[in-house]
N, C-alpha and C. Protein backbone atom coordinates (compact mmCIF):
# COMPACT_ATOMS: atom_id res chain seq x y z
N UNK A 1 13.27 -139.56 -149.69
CA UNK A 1 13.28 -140.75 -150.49
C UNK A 1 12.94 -140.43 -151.95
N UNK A 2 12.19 -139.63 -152.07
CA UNK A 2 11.62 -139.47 -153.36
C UNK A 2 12.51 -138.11 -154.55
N UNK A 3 13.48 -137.92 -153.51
CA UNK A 3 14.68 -136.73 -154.53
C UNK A 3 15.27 -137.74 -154.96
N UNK A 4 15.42 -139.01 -153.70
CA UNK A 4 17.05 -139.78 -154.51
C UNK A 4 16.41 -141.07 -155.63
N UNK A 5 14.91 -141.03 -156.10
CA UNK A 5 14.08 -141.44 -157.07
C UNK A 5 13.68 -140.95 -158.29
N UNK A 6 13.50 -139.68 -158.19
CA UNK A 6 13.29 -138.70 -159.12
C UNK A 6 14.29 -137.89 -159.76
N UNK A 7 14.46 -137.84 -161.03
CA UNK A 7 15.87 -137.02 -161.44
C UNK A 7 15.03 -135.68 -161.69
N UNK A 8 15.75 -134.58 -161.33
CA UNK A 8 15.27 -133.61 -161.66
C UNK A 8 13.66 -133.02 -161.38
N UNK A 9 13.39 -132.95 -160.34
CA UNK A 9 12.16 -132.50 -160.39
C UNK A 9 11.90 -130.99 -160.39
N UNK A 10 11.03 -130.66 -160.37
CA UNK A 10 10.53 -129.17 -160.70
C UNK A 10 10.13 -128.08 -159.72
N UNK A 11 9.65 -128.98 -158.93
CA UNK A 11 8.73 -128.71 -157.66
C UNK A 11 8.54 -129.86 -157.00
N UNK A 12 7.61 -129.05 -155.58
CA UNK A 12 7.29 -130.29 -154.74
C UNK A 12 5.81 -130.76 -155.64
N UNK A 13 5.41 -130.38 -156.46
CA UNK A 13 4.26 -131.38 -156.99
C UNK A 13 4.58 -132.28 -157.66
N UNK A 14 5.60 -131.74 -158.18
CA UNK A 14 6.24 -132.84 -159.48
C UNK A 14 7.05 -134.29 -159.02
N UNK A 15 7.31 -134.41 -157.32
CA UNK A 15 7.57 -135.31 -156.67
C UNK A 15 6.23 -135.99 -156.36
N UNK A 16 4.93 -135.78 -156.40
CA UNK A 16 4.06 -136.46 -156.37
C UNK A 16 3.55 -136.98 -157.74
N UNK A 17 4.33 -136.57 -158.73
CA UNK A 17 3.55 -137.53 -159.45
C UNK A 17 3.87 -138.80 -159.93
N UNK A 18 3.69 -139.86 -160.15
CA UNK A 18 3.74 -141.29 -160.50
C UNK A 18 3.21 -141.69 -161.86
N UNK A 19 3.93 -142.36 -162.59
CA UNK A 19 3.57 -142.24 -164.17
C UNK A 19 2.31 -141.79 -164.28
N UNK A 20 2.43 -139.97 -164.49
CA UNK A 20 1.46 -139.50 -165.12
C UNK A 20 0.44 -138.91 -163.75
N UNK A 21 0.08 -139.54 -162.75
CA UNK A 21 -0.84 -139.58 -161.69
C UNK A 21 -0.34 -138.89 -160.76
N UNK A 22 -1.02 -137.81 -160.03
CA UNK A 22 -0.78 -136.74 -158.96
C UNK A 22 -0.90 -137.41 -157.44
N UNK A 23 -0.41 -137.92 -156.98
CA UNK A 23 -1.22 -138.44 -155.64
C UNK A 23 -0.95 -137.17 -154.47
N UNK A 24 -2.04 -137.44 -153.65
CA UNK A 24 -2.34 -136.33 -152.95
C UNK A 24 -1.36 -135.59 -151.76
N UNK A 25 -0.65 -137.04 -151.46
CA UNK A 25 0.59 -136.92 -150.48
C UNK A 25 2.08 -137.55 -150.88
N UNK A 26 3.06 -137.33 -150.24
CA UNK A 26 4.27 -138.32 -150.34
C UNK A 26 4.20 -139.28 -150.40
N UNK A 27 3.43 -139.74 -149.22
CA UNK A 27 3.56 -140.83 -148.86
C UNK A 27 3.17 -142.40 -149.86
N UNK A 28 1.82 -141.23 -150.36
CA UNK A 28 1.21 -142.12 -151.06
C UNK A 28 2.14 -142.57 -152.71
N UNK A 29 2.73 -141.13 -153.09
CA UNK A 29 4.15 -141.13 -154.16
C UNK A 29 5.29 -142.29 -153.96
N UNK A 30 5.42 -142.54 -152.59
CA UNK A 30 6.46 -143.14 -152.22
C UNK A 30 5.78 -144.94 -152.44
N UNK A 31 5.10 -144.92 -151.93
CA UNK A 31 3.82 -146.22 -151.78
C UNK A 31 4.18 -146.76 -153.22
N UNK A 32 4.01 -145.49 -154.64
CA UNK A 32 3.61 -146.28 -155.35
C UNK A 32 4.87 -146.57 -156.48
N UNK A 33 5.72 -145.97 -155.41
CA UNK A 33 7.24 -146.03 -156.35
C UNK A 33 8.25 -147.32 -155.40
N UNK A 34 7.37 -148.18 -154.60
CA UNK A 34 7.80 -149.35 -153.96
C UNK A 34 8.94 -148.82 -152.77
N UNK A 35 8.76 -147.84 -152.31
CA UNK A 35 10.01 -147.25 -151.49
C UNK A 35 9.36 -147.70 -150.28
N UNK A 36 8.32 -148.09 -149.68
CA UNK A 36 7.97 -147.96 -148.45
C UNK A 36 7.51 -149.30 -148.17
N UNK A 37 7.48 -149.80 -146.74
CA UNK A 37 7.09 -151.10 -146.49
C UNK A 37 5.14 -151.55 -146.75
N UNK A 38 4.95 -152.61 -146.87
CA UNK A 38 3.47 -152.63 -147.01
C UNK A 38 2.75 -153.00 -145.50
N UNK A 39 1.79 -153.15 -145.31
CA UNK A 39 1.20 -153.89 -144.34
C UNK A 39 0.38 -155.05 -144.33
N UNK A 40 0.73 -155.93 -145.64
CA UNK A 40 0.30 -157.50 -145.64
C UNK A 40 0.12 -158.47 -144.48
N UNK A 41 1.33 -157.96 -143.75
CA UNK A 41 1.44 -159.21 -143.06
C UNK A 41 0.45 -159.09 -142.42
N UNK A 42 0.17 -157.64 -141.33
CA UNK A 42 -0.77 -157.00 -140.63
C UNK A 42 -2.28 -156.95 -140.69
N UNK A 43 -2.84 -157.25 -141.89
CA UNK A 43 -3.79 -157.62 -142.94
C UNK A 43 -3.87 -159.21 -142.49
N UNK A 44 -2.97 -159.85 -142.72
CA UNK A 44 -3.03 -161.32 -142.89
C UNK A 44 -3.35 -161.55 -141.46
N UNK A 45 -2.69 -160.85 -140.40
CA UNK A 45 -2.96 -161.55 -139.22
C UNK A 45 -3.93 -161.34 -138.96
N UNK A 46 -4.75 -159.84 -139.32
CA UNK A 46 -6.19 -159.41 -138.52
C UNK A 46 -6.94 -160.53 -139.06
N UNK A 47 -7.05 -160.69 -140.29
CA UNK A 47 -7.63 -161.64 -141.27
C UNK A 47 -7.98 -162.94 -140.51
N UNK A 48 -6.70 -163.66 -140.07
CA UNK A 48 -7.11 -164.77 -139.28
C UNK A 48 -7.28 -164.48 -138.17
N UNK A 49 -6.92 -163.76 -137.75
CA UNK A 49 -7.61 -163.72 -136.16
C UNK A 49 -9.17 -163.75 -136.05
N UNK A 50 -9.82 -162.61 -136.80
CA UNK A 50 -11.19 -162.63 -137.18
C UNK A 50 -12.10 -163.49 -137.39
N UNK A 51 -11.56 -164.73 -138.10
CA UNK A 51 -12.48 -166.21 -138.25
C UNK A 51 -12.67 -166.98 -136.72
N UNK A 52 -11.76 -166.81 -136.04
CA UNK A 52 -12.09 -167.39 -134.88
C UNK A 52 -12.13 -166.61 -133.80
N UNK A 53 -11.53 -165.40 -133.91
CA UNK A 53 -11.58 -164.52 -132.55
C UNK A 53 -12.82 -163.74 -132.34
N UNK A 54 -13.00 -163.33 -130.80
CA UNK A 54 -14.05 -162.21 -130.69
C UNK A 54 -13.35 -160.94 -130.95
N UNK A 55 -14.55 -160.27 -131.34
CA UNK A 55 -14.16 -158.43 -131.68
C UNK A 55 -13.25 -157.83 -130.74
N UNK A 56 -13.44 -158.24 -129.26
CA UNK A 56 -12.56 -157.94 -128.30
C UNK A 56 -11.28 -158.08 -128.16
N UNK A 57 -11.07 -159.13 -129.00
CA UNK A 57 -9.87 -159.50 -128.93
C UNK A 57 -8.89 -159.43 -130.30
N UNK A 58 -9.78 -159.17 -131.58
CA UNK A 58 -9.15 -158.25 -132.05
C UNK A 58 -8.71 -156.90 -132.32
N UNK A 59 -9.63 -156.45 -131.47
CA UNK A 59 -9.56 -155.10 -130.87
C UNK A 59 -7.99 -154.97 -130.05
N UNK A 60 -7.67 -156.04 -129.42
CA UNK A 60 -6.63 -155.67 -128.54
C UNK A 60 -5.65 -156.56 -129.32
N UNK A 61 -5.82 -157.28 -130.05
CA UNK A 61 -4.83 -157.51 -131.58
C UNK A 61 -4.09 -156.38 -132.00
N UNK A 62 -5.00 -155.60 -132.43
CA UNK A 62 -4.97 -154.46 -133.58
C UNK A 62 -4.08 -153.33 -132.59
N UNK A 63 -4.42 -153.07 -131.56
CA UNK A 63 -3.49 -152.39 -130.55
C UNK A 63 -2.23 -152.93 -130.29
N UNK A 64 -2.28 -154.03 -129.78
CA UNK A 64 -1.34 -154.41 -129.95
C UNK A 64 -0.01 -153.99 -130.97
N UNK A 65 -0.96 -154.42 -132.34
CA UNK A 65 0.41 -154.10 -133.84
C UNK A 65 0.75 -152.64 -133.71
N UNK A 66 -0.31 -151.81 -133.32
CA UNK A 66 0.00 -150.88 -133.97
C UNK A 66 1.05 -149.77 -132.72
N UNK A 67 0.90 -150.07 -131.53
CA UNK A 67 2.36 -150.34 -130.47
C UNK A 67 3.44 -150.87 -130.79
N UNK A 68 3.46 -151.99 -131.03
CA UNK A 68 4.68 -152.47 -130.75
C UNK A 68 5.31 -153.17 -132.47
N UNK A 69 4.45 -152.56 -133.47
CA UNK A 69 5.04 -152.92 -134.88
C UNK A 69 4.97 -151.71 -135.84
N UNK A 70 5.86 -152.50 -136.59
CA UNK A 70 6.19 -150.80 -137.94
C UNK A 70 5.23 -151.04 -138.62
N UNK A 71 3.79 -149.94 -138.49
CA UNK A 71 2.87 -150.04 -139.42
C UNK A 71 2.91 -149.11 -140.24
N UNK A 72 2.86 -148.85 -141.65
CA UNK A 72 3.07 -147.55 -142.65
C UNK A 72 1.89 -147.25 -143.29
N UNK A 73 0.43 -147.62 -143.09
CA UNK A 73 -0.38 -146.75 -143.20
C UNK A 73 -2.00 -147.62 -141.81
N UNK A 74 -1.90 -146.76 -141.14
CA UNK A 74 -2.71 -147.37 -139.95
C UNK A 74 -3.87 -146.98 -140.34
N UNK A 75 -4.07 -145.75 -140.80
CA UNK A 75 -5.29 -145.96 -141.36
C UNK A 75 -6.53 -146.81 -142.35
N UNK A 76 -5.38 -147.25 -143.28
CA UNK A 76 -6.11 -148.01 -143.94
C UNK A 76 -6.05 -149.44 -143.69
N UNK A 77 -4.93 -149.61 -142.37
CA UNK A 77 -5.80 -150.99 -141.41
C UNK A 77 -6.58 -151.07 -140.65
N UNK A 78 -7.13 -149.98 -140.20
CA UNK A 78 -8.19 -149.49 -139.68
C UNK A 78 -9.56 -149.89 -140.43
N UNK A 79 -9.29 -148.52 -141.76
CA UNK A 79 -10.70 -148.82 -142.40
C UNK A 79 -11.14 -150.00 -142.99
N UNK A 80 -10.15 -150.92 -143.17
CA UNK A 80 -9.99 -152.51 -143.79
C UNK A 80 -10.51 -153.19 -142.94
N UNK A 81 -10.13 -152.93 -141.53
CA UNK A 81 -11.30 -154.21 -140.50
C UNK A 81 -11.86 -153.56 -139.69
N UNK A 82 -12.45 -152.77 -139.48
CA UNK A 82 -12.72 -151.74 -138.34
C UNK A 82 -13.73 -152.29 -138.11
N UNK A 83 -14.66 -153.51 -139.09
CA UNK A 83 -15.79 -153.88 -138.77
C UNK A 83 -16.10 -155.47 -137.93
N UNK A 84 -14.88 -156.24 -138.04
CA UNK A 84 -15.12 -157.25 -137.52
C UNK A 84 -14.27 -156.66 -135.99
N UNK A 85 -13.58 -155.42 -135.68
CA UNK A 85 -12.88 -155.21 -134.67
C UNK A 85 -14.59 -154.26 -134.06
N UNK A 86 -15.35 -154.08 -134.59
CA UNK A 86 -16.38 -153.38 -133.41
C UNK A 86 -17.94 -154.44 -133.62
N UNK A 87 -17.92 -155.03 -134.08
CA UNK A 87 -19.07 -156.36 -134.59
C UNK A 87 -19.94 -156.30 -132.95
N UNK A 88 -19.13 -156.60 -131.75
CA UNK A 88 -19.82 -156.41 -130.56
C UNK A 88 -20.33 -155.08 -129.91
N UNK A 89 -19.65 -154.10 -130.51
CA UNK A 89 -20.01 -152.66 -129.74
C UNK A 89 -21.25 -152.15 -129.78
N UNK A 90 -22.30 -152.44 -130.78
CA UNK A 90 -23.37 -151.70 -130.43
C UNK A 90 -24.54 -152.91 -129.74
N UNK A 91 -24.33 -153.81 -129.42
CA UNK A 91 -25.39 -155.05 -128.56
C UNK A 91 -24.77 -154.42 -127.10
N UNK A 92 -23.03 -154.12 -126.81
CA UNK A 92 -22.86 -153.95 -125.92
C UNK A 92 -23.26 -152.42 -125.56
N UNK A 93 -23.31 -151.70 -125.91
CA UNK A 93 -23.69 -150.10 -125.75
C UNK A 93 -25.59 -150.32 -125.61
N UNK A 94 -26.01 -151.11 -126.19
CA UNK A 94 -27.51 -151.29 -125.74
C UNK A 94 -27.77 -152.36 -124.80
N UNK A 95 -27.04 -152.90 -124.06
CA UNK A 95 -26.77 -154.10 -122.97
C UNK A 95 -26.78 -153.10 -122.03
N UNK A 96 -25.35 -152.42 -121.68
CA UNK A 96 -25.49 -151.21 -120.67
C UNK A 96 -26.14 -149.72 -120.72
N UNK A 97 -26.89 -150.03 -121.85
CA UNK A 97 -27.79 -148.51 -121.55
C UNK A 97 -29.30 -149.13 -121.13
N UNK A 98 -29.37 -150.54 -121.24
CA UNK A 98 -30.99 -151.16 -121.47
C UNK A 98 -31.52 -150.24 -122.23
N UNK A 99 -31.11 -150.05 -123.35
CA UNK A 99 -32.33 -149.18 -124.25
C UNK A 99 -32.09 -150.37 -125.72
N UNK A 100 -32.77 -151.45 -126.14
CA UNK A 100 -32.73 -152.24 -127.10
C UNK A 100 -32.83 -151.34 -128.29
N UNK A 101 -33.26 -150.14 -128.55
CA UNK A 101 -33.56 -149.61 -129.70
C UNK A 101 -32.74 -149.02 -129.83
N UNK A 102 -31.56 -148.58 -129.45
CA UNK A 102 -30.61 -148.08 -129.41
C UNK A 102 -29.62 -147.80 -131.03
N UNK A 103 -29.75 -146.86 -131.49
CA UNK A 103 -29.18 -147.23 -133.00
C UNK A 103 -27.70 -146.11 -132.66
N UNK A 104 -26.72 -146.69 -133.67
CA UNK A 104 -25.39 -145.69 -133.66
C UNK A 104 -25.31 -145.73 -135.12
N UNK A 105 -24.55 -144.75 -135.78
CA UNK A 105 -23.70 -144.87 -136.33
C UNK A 105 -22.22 -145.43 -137.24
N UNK A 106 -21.98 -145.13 -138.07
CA UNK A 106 -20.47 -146.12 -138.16
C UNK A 106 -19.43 -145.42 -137.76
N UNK A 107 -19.60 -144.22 -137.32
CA UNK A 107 -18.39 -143.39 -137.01
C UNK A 107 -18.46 -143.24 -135.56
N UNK A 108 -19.58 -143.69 -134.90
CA UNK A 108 -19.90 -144.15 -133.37
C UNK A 108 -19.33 -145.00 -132.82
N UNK A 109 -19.54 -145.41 -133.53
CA UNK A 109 -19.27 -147.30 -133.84
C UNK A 109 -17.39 -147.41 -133.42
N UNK A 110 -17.24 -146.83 -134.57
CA UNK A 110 -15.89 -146.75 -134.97
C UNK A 110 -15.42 -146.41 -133.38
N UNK A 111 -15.77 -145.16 -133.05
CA UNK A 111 -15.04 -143.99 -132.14
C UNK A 111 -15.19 -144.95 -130.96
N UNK A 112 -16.32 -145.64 -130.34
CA UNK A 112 -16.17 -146.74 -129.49
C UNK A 112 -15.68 -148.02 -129.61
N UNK A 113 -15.60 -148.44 -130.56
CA UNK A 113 -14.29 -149.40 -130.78
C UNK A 113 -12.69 -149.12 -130.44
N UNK A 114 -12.45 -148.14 -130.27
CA UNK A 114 -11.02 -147.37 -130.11
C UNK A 114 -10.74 -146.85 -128.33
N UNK A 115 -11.88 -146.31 -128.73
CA UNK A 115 -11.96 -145.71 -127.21
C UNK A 115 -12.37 -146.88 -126.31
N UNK A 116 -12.84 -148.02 -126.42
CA UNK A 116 -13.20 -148.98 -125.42
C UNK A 116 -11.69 -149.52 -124.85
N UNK A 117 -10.35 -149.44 -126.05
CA UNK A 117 -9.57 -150.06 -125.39
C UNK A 117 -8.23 -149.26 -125.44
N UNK A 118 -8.91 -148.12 -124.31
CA UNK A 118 -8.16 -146.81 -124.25
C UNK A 118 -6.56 -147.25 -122.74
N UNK A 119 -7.16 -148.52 -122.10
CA UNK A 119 -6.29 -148.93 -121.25
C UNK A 119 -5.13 -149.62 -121.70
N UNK A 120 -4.80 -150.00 -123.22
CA UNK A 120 -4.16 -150.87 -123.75
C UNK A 120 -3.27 -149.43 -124.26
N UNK A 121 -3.11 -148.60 -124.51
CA UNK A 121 -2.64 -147.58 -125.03
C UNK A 121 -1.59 -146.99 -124.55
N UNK A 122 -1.34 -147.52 -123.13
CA UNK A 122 -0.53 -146.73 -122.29
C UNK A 122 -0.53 -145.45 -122.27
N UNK A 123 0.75 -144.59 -123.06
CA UNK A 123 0.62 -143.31 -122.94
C UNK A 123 0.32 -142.60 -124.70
N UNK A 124 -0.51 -143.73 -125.37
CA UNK A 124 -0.88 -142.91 -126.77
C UNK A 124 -2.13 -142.28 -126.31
N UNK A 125 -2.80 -141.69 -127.48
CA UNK A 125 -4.12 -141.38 -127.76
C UNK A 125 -4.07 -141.20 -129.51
N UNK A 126 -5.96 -141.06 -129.91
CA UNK A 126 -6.18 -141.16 -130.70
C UNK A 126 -5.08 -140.03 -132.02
N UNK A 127 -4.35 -139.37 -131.39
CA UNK A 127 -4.09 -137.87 -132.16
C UNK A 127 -2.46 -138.21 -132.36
N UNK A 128 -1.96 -138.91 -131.20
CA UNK A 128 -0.84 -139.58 -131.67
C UNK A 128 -0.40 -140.02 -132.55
N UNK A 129 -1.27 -141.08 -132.79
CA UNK A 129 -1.03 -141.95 -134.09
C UNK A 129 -1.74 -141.59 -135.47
N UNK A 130 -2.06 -140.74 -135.48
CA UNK A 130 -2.86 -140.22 -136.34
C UNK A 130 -3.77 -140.83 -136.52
N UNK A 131 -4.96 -141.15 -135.76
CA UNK A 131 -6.18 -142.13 -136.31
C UNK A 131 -6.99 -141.17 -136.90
N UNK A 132 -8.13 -141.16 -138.34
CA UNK A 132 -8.72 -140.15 -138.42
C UNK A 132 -10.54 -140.87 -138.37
N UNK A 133 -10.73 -140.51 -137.12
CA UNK A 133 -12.19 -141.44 -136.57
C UNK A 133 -12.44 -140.08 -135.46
N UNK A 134 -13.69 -139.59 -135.79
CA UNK A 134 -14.69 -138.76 -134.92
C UNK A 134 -15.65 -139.19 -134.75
N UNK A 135 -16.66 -138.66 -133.95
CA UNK A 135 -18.00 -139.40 -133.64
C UNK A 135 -18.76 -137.70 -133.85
N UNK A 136 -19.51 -138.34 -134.33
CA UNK A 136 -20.92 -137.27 -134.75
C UNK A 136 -22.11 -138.25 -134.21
N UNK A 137 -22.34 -137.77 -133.24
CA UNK A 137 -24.04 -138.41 -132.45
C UNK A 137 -25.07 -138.12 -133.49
N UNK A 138 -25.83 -139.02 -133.91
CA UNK A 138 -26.92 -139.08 -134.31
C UNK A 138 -28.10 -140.17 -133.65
N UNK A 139 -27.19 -140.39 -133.03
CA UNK A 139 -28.38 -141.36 -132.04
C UNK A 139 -29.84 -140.53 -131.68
N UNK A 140 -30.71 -140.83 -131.43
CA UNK A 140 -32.04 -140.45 -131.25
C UNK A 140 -31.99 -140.42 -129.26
N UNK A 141 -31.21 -141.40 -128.71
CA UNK A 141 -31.31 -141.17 -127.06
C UNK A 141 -29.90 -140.94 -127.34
N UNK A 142 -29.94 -140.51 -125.50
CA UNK A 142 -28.39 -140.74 -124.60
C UNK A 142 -28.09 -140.74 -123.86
N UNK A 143 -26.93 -141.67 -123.60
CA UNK A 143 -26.53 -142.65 -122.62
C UNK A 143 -26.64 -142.16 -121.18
N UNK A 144 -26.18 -140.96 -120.88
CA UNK A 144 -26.71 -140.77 -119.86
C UNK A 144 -27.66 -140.43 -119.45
N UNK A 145 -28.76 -140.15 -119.85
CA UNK A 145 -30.22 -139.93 -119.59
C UNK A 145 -30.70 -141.65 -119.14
N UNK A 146 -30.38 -142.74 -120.45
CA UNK A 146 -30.88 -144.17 -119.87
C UNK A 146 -30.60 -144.29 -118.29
N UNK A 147 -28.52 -143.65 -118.00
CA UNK A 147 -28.21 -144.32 -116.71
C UNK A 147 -29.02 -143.37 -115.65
N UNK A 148 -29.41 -142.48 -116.00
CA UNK A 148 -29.54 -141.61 -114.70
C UNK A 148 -31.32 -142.02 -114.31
N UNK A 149 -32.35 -142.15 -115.47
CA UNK A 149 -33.30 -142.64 -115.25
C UNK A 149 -33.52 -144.23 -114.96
N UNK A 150 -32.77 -144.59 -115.08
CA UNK A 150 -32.81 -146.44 -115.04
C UNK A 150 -32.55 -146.77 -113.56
N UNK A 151 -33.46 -146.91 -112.63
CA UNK A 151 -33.32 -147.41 -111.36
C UNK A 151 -34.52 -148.21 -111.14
N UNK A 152 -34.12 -149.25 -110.04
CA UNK A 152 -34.46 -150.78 -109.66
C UNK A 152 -35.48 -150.13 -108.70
N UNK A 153 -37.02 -149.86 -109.05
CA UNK A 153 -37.72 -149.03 -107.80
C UNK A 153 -37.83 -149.75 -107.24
N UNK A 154 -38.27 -151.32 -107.28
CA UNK A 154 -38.47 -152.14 -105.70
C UNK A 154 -37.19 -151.66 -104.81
N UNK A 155 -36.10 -151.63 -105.08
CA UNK A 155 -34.95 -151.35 -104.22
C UNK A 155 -34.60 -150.00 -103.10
N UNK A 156 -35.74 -149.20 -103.59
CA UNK A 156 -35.68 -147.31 -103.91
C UNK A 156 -36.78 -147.61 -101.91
């Protein structure tokens, strides 16, 4: 897209640049030379869904689009709501660990927001689509230590 935009370029750097400005990828060259679709609409829907929906269910919103619609940068619909799409994940990660003190991360956070709705995915995964979300534990407990010590002794 960006040869049949550019007259004469020099190199492949010289296709990244945009009056004057280097951007780091094509894509982003292409972005800013209007060649590529946006993701407004995608934006607009998370947007309203969010005022009235639970996290859960924009969670399986957001899966949804990004299956079965042309999204052209998923990442940065990601990092744009990633927070009203995990708002429930850490009450629920300290619900089933019974540990109330339970602290995560945002990249915890993140990585269980994704991974909770790993059944909606069919045959993607995170590496597919290029999501770029890791988890680095900094939690102080873990989870399996709560489940393996947490038993009902009257029951025992």
């Amino acid at each position: 897209m960006l040869l049949s935009k550019i007259r004469g370029p020099t190199s492949f750097e010289s296709l990244r640049i945009v009056n004057g400005v280097l951007y780091p990828t094509f894509q982003e060259a292409c972005n800013k030379y209007g060649l590529l679709d946006d993701d407004d609409e995608w934006h607009e829907v998370i947007s309203e869904c969010s005022k009235s929906g639970f996290a859960s269910q924009i969670r399986q919103l957001f899966v949804y689009i990004i299956v079965n619609c042309q999204v052209s940068d998923l990442n940065h619909l990601w990092r744009t709501h990633w927070q009203v799409m995990a708002d429930d994940i850490l009450n629920n990660k300290r619900r089933s660990s019974r540990n109330l003190e339970m602290t995560m991360n945002d990249e915890e956070i993140q990585f269980y927001a994704l991974a909770g709705e790993w059944w909606l995915w069919e045959d993607l995964s995170l590496e597919d689509i290029d999501m770029q979300v890791e988890i680095r534990s900094t939690s102080k407990t873990n989870n399996v230590v709560y489940k393996e010590v947490f038993y009902n002794v009257p029951s025992i």
